[in-house]
mmCIF file of C-alpha atoms and ligand atoms in Angstrom:
data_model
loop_
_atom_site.group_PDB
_atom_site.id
_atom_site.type_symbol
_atom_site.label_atom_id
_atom_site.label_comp_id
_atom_site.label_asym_id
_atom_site.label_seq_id
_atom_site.Cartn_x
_atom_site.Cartn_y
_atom_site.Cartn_z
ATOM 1 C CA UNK A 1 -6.132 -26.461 6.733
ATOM 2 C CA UNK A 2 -6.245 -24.880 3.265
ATOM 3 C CA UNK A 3 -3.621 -22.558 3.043
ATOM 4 C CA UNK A 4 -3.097 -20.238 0.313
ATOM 5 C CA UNK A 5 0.668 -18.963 -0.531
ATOM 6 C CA UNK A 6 1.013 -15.647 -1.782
ATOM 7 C CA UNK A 7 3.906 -15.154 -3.694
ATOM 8 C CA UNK A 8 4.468 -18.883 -4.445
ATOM 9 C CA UNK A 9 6.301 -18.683 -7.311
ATOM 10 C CA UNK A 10 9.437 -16.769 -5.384
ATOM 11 C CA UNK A 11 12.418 -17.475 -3.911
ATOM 12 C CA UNK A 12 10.842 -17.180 -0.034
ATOM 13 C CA UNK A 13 7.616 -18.729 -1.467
ATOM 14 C CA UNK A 14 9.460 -22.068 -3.113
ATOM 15 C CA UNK A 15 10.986 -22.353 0.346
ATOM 16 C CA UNK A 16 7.485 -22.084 1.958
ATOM 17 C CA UNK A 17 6.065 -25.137 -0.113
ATOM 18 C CA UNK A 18 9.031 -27.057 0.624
ATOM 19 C CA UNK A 19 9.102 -26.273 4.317
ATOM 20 C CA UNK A 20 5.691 -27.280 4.342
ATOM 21 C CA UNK A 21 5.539 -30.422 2.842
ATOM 22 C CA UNK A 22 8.738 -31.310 5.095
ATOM 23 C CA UNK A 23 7.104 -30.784 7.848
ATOM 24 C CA UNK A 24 3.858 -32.329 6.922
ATOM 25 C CA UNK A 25 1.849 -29.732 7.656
ATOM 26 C CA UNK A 26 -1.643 -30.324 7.961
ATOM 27 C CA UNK A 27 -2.632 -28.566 4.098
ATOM 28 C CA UNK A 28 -5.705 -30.133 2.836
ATOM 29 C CA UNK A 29 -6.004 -27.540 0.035
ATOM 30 C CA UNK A 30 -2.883 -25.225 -1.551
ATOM 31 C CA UNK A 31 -3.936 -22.170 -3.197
ATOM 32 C CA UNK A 32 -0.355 -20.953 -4.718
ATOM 33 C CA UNK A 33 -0.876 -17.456 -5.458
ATOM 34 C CA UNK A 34 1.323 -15.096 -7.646
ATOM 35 C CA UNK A 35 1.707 -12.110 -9.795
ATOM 36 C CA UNK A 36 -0.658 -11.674 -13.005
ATOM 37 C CA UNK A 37 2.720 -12.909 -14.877
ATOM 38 C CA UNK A 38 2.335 -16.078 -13.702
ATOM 39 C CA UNK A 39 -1.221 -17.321 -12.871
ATOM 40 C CA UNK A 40 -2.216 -19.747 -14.846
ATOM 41 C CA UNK A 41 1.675 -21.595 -14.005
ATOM 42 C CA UNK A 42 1.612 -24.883 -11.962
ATOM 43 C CA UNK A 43 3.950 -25.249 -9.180
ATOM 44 C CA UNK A 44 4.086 -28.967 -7.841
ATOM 45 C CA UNK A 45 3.731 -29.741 -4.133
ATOM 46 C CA UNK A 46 4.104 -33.556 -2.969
ATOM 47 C CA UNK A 47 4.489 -34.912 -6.291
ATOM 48 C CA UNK A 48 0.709 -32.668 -7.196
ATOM 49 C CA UNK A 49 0.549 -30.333 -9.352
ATOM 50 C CA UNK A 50 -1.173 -26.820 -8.452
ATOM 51 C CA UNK A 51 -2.441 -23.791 -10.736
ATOM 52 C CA UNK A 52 -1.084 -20.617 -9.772
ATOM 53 C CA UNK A 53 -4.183 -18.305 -9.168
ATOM 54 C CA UNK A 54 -4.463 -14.351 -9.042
ATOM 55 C CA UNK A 55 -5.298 -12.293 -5.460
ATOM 56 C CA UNK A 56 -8.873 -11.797 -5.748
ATOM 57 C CA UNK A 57 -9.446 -15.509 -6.710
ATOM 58 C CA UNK A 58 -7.300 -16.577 -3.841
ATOM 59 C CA UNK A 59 -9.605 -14.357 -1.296
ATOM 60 C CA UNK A 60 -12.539 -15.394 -2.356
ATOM 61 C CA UNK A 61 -11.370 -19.417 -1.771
ATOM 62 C CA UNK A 62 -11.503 -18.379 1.846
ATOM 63 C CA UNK A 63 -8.347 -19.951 3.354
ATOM 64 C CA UNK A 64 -7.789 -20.640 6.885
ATOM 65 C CA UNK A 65 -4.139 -19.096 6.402
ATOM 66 C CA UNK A 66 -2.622 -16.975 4.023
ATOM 67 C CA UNK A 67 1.220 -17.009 3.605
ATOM 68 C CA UNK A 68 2.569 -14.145 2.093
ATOM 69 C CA UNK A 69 5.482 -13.239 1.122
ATOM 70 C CA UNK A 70 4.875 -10.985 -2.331
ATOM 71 C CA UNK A 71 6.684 -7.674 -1.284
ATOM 72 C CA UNK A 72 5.577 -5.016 0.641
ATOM 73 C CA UNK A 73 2.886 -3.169 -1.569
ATOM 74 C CA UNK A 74 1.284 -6.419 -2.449
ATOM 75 C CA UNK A 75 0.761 -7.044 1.778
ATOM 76 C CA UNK A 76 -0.412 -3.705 2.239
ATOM 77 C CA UNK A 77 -3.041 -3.404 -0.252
ATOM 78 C CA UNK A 78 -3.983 -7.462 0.302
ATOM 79 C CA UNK A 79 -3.600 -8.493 3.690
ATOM 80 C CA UNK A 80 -6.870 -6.893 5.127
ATOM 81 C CA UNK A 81 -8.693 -8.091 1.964
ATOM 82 C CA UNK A 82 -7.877 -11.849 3.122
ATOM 83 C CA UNK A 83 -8.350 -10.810 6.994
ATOM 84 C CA UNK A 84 -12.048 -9.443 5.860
ATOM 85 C CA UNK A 85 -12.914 -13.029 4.234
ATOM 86 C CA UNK A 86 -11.912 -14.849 7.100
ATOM 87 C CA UNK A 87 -8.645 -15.764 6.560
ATOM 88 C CA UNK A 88 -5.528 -15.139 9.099
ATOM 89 C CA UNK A 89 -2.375 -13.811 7.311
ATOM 90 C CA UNK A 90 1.650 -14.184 8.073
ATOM 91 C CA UNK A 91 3.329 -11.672 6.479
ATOM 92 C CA UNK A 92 6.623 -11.720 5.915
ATOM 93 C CA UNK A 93 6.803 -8.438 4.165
ATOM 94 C CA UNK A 94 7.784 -4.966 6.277
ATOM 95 C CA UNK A 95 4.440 -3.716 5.725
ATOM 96 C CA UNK A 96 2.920 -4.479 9.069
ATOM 97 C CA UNK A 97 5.542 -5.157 11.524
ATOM 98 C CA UNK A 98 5.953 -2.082 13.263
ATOM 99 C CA UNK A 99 2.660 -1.429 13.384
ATOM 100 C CA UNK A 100 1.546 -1.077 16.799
ATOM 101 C CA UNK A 101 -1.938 -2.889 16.085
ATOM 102 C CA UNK A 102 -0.129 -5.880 14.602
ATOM 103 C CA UNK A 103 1.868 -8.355 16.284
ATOM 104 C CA UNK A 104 5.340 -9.407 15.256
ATOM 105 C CA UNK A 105 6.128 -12.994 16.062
ATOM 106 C CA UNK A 106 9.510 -15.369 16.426
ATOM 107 C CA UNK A 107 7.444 -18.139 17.934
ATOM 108 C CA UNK A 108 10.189 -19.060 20.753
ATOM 109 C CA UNK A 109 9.918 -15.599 22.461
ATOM 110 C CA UNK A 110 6.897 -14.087 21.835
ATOM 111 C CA UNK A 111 3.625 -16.748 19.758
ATOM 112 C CA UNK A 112 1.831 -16.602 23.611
ATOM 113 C CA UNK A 113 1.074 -12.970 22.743
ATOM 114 C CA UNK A 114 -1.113 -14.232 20.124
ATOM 115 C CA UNK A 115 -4.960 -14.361 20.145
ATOM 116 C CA UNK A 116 -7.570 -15.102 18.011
ATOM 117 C CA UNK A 117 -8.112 -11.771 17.173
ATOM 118 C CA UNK A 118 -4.951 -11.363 15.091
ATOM 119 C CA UNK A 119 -5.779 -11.801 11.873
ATOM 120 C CA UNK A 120 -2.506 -10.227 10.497
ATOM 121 C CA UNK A 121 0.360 -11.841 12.028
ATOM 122 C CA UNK A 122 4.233 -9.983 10.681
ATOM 123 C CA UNK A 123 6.917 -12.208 10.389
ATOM 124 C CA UNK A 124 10.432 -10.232 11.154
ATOM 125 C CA UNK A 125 12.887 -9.151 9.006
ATOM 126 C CA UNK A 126 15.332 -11.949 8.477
ATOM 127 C CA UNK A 127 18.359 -10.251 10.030
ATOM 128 C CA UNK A 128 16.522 -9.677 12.956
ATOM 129 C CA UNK A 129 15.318 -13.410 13.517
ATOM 130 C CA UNK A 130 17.995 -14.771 13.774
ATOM 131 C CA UNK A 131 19.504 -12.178 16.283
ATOM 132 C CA UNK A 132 16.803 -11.957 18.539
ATOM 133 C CA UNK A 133 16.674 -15.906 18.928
ATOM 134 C CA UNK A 134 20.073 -15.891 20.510
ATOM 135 C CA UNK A 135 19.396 -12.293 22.624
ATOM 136 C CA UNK A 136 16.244 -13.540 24.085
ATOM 137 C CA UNK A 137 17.618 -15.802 26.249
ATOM 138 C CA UNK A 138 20.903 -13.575 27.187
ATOM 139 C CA UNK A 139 18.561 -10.235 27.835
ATOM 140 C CA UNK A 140 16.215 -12.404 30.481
ATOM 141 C CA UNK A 141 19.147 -13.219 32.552
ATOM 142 C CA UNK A 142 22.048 -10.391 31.891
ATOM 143 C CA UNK A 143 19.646 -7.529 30.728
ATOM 144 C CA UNK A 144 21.102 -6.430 27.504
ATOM 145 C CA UNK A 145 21.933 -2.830 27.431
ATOM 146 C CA UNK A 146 23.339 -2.325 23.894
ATOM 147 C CA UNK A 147 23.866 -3.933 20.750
ATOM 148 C CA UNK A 148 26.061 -3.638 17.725
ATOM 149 C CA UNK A 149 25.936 -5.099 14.783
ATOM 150 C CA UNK A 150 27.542 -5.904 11.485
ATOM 151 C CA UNK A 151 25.894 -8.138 9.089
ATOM 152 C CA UNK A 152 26.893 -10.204 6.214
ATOM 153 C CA UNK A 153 24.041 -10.663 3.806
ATOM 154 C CA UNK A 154 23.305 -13.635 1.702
ATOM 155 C CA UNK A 155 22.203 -11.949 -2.451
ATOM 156 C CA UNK A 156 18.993 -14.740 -1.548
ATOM 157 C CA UNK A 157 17.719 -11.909 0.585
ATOM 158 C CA UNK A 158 16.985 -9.753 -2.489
ATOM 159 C CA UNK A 159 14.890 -12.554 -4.200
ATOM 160 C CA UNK A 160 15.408 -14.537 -7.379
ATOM 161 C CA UNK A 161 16.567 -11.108 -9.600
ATOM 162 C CA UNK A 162 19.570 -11.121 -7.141
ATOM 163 C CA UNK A 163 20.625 -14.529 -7.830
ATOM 164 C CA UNK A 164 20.271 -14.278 -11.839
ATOM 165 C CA UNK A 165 22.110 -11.009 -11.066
ATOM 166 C CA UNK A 166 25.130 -12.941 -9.689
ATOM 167 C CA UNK A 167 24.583 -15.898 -11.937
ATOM 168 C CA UNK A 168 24.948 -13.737 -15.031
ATOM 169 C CA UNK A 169 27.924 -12.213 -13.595
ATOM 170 C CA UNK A 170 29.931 -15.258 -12.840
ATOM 171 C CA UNK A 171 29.033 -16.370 -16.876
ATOM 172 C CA UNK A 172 30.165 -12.795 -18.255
ATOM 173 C CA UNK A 173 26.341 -12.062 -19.274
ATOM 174 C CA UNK A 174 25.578 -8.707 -19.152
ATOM 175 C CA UNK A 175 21.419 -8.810 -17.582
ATOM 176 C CA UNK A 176 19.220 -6.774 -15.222
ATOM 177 C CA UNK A 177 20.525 -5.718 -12.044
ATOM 178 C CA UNK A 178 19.305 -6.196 -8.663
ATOM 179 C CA UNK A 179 21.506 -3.854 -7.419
ATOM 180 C CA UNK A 180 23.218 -1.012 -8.454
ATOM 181 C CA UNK A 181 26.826 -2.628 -8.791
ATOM 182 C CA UNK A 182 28.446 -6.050 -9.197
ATOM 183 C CA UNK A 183 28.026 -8.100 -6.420
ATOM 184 C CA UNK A 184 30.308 -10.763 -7.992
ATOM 185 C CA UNK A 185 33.455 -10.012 -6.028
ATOM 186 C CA UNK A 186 32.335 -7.382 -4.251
ATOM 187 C CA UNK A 187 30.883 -6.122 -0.450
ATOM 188 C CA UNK A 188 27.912 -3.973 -0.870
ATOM 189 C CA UNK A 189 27.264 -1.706 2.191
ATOM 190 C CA UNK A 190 23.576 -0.974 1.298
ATOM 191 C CA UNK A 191 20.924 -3.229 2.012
ATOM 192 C CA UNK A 192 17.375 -1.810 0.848
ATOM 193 C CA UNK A 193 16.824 1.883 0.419
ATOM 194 C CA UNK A 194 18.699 4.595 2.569
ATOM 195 C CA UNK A 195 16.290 6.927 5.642
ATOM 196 C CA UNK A 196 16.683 10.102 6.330
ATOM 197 C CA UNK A 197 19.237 9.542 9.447
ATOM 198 C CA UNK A 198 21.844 7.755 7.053
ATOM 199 C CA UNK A 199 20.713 4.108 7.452
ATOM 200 C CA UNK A 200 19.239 1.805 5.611
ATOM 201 C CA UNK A 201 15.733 0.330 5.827
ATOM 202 C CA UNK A 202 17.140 -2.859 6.789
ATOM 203 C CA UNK A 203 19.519 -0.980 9.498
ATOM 204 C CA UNK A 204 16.797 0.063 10.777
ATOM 205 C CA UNK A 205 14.685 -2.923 11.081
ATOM 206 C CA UNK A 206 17.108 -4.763 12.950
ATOM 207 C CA UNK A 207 16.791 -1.520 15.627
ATOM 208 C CA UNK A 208 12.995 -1.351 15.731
ATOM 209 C CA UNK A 209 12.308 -5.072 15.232
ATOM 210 C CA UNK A 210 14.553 -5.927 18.152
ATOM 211 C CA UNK A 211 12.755 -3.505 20.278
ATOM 212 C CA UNK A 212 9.622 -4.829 19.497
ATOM 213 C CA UNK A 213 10.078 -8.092 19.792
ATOM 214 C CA UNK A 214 11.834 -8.577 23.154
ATOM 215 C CA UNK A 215 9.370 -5.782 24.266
ATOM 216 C CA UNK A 216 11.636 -3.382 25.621
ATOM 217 C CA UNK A 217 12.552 0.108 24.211
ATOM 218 C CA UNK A 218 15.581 0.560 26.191
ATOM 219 C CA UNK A 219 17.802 -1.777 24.395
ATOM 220 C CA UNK A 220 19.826 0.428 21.977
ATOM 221 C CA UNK A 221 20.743 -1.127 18.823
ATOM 222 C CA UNK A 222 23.096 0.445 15.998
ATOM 223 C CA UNK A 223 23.443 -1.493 13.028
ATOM 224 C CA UNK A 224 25.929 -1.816 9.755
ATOM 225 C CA UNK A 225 24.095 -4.236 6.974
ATOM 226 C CA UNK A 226 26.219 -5.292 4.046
ATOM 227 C CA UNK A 227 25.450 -7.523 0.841
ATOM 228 C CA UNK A 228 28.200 -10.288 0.026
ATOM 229 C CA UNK A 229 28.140 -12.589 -2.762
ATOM 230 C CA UNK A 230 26.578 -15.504 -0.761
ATOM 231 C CA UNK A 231 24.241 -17.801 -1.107
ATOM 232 C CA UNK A 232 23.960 -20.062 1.554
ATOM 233 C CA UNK A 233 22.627 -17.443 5.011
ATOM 234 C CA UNK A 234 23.203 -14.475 6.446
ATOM 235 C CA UNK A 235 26.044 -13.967 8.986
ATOM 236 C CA UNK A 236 26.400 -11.283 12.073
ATOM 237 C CA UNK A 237 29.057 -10.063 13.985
ATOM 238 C CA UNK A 238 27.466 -9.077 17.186
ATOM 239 C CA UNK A 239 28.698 -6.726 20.129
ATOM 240 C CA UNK A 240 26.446 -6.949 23.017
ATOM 241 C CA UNK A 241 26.855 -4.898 26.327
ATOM 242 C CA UNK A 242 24.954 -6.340 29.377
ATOM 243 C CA UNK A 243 23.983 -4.911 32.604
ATOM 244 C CA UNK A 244 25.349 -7.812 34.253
ATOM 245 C CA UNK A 245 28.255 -9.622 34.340
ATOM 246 C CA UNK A 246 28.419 -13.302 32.856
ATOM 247 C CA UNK A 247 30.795 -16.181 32.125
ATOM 248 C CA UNK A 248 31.492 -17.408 28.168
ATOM 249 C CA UNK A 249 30.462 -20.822 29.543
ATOM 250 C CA UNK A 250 27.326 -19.417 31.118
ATOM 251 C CA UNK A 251 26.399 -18.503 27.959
ATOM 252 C CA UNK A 252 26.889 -21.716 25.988
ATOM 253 C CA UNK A 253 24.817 -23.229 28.363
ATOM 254 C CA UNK A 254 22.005 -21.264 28.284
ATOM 255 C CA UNK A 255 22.557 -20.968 24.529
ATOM 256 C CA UNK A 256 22.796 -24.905 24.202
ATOM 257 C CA UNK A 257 19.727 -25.083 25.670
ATOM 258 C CA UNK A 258 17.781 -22.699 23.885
ATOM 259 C CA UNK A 259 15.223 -24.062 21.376
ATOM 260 C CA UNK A 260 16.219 -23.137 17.459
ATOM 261 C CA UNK A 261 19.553 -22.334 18.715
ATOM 262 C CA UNK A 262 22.939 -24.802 17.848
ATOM 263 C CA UNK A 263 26.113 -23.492 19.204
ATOM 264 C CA UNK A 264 29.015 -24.365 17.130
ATOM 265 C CA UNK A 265 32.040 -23.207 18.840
ATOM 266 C CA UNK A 266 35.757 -24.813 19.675
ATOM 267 C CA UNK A 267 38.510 -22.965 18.146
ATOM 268 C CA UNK A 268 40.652 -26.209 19.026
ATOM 269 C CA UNK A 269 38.319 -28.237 15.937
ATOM 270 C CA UNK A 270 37.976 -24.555 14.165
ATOM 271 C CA UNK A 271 34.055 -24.951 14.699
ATOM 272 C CA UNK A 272 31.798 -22.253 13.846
ATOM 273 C CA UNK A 273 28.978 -21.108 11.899
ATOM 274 C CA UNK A 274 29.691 -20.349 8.171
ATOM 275 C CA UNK A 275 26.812 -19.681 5.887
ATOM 276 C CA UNK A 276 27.792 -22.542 3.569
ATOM 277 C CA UNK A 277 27.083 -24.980 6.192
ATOM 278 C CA UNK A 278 23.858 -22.892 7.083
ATOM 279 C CA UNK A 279 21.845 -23.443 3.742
ATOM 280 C CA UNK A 280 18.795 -25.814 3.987
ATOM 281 C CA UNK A 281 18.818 -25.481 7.915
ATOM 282 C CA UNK A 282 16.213 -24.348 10.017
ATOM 283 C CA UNK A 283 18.196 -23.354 13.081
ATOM 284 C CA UNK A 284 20.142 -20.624 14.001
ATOM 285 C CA UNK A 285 23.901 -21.032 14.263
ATOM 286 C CA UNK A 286 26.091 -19.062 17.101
ATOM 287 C CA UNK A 287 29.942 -19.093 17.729
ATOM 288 C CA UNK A 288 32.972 -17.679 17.868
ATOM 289 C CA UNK A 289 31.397 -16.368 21.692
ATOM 290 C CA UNK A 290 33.966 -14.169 23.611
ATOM 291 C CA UNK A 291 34.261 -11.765 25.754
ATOM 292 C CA UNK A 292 34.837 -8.252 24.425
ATOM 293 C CA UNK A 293 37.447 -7.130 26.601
ATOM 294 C CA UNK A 294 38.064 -3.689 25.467
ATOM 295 C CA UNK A 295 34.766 -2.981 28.094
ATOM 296 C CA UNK A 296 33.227 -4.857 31.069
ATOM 297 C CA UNK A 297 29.808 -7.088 30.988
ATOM 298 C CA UNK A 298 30.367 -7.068 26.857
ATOM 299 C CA UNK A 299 30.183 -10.138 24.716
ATOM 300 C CA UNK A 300 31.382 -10.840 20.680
ATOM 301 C CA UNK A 301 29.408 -13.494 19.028
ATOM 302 C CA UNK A 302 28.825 -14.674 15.366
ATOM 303 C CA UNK A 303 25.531 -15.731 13.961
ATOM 304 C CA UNK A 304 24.250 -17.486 10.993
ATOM 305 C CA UNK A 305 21.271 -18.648 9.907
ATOM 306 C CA UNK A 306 19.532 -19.629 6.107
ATOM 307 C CA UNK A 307 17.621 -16.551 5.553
ATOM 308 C CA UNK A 308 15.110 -18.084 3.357
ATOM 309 C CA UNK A 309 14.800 -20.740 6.296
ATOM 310 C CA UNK A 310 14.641 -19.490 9.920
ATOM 311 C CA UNK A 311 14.623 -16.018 8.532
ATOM 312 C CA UNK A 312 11.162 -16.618 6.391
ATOM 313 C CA UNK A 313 9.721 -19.661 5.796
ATOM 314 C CA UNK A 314 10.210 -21.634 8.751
ATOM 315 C CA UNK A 315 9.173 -18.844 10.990
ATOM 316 C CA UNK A 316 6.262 -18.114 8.997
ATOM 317 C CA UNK A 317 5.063 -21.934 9.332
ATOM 318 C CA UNK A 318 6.126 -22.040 13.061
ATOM 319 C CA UNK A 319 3.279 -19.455 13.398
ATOM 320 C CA UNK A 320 1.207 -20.862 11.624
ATOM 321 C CA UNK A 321 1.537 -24.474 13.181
ATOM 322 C CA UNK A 322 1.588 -22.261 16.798
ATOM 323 C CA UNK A 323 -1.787 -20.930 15.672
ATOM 324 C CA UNK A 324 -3.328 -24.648 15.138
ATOM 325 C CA UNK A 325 -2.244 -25.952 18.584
ATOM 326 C CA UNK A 326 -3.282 -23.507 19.850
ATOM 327 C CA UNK A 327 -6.489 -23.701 18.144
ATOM 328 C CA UNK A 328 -6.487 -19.790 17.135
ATOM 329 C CA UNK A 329 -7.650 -20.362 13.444
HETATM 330 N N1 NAP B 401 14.427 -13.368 0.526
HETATM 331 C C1 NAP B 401 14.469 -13.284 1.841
HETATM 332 O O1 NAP B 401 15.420 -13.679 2.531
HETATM 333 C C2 NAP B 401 13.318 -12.714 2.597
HETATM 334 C C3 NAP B 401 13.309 -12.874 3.947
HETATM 335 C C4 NAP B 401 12.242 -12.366 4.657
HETATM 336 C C5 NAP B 401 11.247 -11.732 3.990
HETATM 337 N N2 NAP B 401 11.279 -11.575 2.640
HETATM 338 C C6 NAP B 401 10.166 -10.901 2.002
HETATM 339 O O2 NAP B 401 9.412 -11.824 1.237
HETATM 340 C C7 NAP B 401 8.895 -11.161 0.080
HETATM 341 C C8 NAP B 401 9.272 -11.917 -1.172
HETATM 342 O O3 NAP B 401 10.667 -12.047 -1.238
HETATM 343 P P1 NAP B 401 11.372 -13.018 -2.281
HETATM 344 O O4 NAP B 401 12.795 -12.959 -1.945
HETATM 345 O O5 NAP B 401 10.676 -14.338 -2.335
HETATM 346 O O6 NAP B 401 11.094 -12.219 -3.684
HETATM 347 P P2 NAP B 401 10.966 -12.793 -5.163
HETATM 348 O O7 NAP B 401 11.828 -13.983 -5.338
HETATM 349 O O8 NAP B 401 11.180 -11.621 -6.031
HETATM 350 O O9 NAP B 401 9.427 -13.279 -5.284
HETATM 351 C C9 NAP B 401 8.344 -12.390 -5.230
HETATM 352 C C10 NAP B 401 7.035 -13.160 -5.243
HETATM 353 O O10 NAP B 401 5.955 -12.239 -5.083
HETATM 354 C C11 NAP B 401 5.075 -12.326 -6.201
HETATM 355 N N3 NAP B 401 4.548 -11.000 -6.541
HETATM 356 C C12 NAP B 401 5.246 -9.888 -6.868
HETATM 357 N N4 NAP B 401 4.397 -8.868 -7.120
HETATM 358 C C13 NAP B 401 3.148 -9.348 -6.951
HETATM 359 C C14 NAP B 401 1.853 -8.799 -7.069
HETATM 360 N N5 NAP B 401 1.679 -7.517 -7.419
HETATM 361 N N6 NAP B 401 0.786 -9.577 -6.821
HETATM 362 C C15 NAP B 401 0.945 -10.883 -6.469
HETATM 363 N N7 NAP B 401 2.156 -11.476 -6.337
HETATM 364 C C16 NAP B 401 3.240 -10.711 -6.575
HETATM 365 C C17 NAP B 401 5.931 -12.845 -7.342
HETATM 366 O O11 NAP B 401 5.104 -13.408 -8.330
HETATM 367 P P3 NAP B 401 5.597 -13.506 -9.875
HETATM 368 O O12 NAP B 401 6.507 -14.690 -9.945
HETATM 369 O O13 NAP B 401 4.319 -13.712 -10.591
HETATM 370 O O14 NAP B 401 6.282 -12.217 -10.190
HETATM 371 C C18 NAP B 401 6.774 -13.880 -6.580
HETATM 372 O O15 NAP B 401 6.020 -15.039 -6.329
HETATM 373 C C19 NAP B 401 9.387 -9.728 0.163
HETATM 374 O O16 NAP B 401 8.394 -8.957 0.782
HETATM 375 C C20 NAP B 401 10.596 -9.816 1.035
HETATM 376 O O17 NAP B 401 10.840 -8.622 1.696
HETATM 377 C C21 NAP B 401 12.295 -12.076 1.923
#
């Protein structure tokens, strides 16, 4: 496969290269693409060394897959340019995932929607993933009515200006901002850009996203996303009323035996997920699972995952690995 990267040079596209090479995917040619800042760069994959190259070059080399992950804006104007040459894109950007023509994937629910006629493929928002991986399983056999959630958000989500932000102000250097206060220290409730209701874009995408991808508008979602001064994952507190009724060890079962999914929870050992323990890990992490007894058929759980991990990279490769068995590229 010769896969170009799009965005190769950043935080979600460092992950990508090494996610690939751990998993030995099949790459027979890497096209790292980037910015106009940095073509002309080498990255190294496997011990090789590769020459960053601009967009246009990149389409023209005709990959079998594109990865992207170069913002938004980048996706929108870029991703059809690749599709046109040939070439089937991931995107982990928001630019195409609620898009009804476009498919968005988390390959254990939802790659067997996927034909060879989608050359545009959205990866989810990285809150979402990791949510909807543990749901999935819960809404086929209790039918989820409503979910609420609180999230914890690693400063990795915001890309590499975040982390220099919080680098710079645990030395005392005054530098550019990702955001618009210190996020040494602090607990930011805004993640991304506010709508018009009074939530945030990334609110929001865990309430469409959800929708989406366990293909049923009914669900109601309501979400709180806050920035914390980690590095290692993002972590959710999650509220979720069933139409059924269930038992906590039901639950771990079904969770135990649900592919991506480690359940880390005994209060006797004080197990659970923390995002510290997350970092580098490809699964998603669930504990702390009670019942919420302030309601009936309502469950508390916690979930972590390494949003640079499950929540990009890894799914984005998952696809694309989905797409070769099942010969769609
Ligand atoms: N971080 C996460 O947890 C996460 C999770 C899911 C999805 N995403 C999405 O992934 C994307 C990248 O996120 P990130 O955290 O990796 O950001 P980042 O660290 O800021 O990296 C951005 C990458 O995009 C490239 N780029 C920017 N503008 C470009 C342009 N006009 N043309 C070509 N390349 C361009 C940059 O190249 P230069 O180095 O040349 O500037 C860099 O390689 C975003 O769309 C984000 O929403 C991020």
């Amino acid at each position: 496969m010769r896969i170009a990267v799009v965005g190769a040079t950043g935080m979600v596209g460092e992950v990508m290269l090494k996610v690939l090479a751990e998993r030995n995917f099949p790459v027979t040619e890497l096209i790292p693409v980037a910015s106009e800042r940095s073509v002309g760069k080498e990255i190294e994959y496997k011990g090789k060394k590769y020459t960053v190259v601009g967009l246009q070059t990149a389409v023209d080399m005709k990959a079998d897959i594109a990865l992207f992950s170069a913002g938004g804006e980048t996706s929108l104007e870029w991703a059809p340019k690749f599709a046109a040459a040939g070439t089937t894109v991931i995107d982990n950007s928001s630019a195409w995932r609620m898009d009804p023509t476009k498919k968005l994937i988390v390959p254990e629910i939802n790659a067997s929607e996927l034909t060879k006629e989608d050359k545009i493929i959205a990866n989810p928002n990285c809150s979402t993933i990791q949510m909807v991986l543990v749901l999935a399983p819960l809404h086929k056999k209790y039918n989820i009515k409503r979910v609420i959630v609180s999230t914890y958000q690693s400063i990795t989500g915001t890309g590499v200006k975040a982390v220099q932000q919080l680098e710079n102000e645990y030395a005392g250097v005054q530098g550019e901002m990702a955001y618009k206060y210190p996020i040494h220290r602090n607990a930011i409730p805004q993640c991304d850009s506010f709508e018009d209701n009074g939530y945030t874009k990334e609110e929001m995408k865990l309430v469409r996203e959800t929708k989406k991808i366990l293909s049923d508008n009914t669900i109601a979602v309501t979400a709180t996303a806050v920035r914390v001064p980690i590095v290692g994952g993002h972590s959710e507190a999650v509220n979720v009323e069933f139409s059924n009724d269930f038992e906590v060890a039901e639950i771990q079962n079904i969770l135990h035996h649900t592919d991506g999914v480690v359940v880390q929870d005994n209060n006797d050992t004080f197990t659970y997920p923390m995002p510290m323990y997350a970092q580098g890990k490809d699964d998603v992490f669930v504990g702390r699972i009670r019942r919420d007894e302030s309601q009936p058929n309502t469950l508390n759980m916690w979930i972590v995952a390494d949003n640079l991990r499950k929540g990009a990279a890894t799914n984005t490769i998952q696809i694309a690995e989905y797409l070769i068995a099942a010969k769609l590229v």
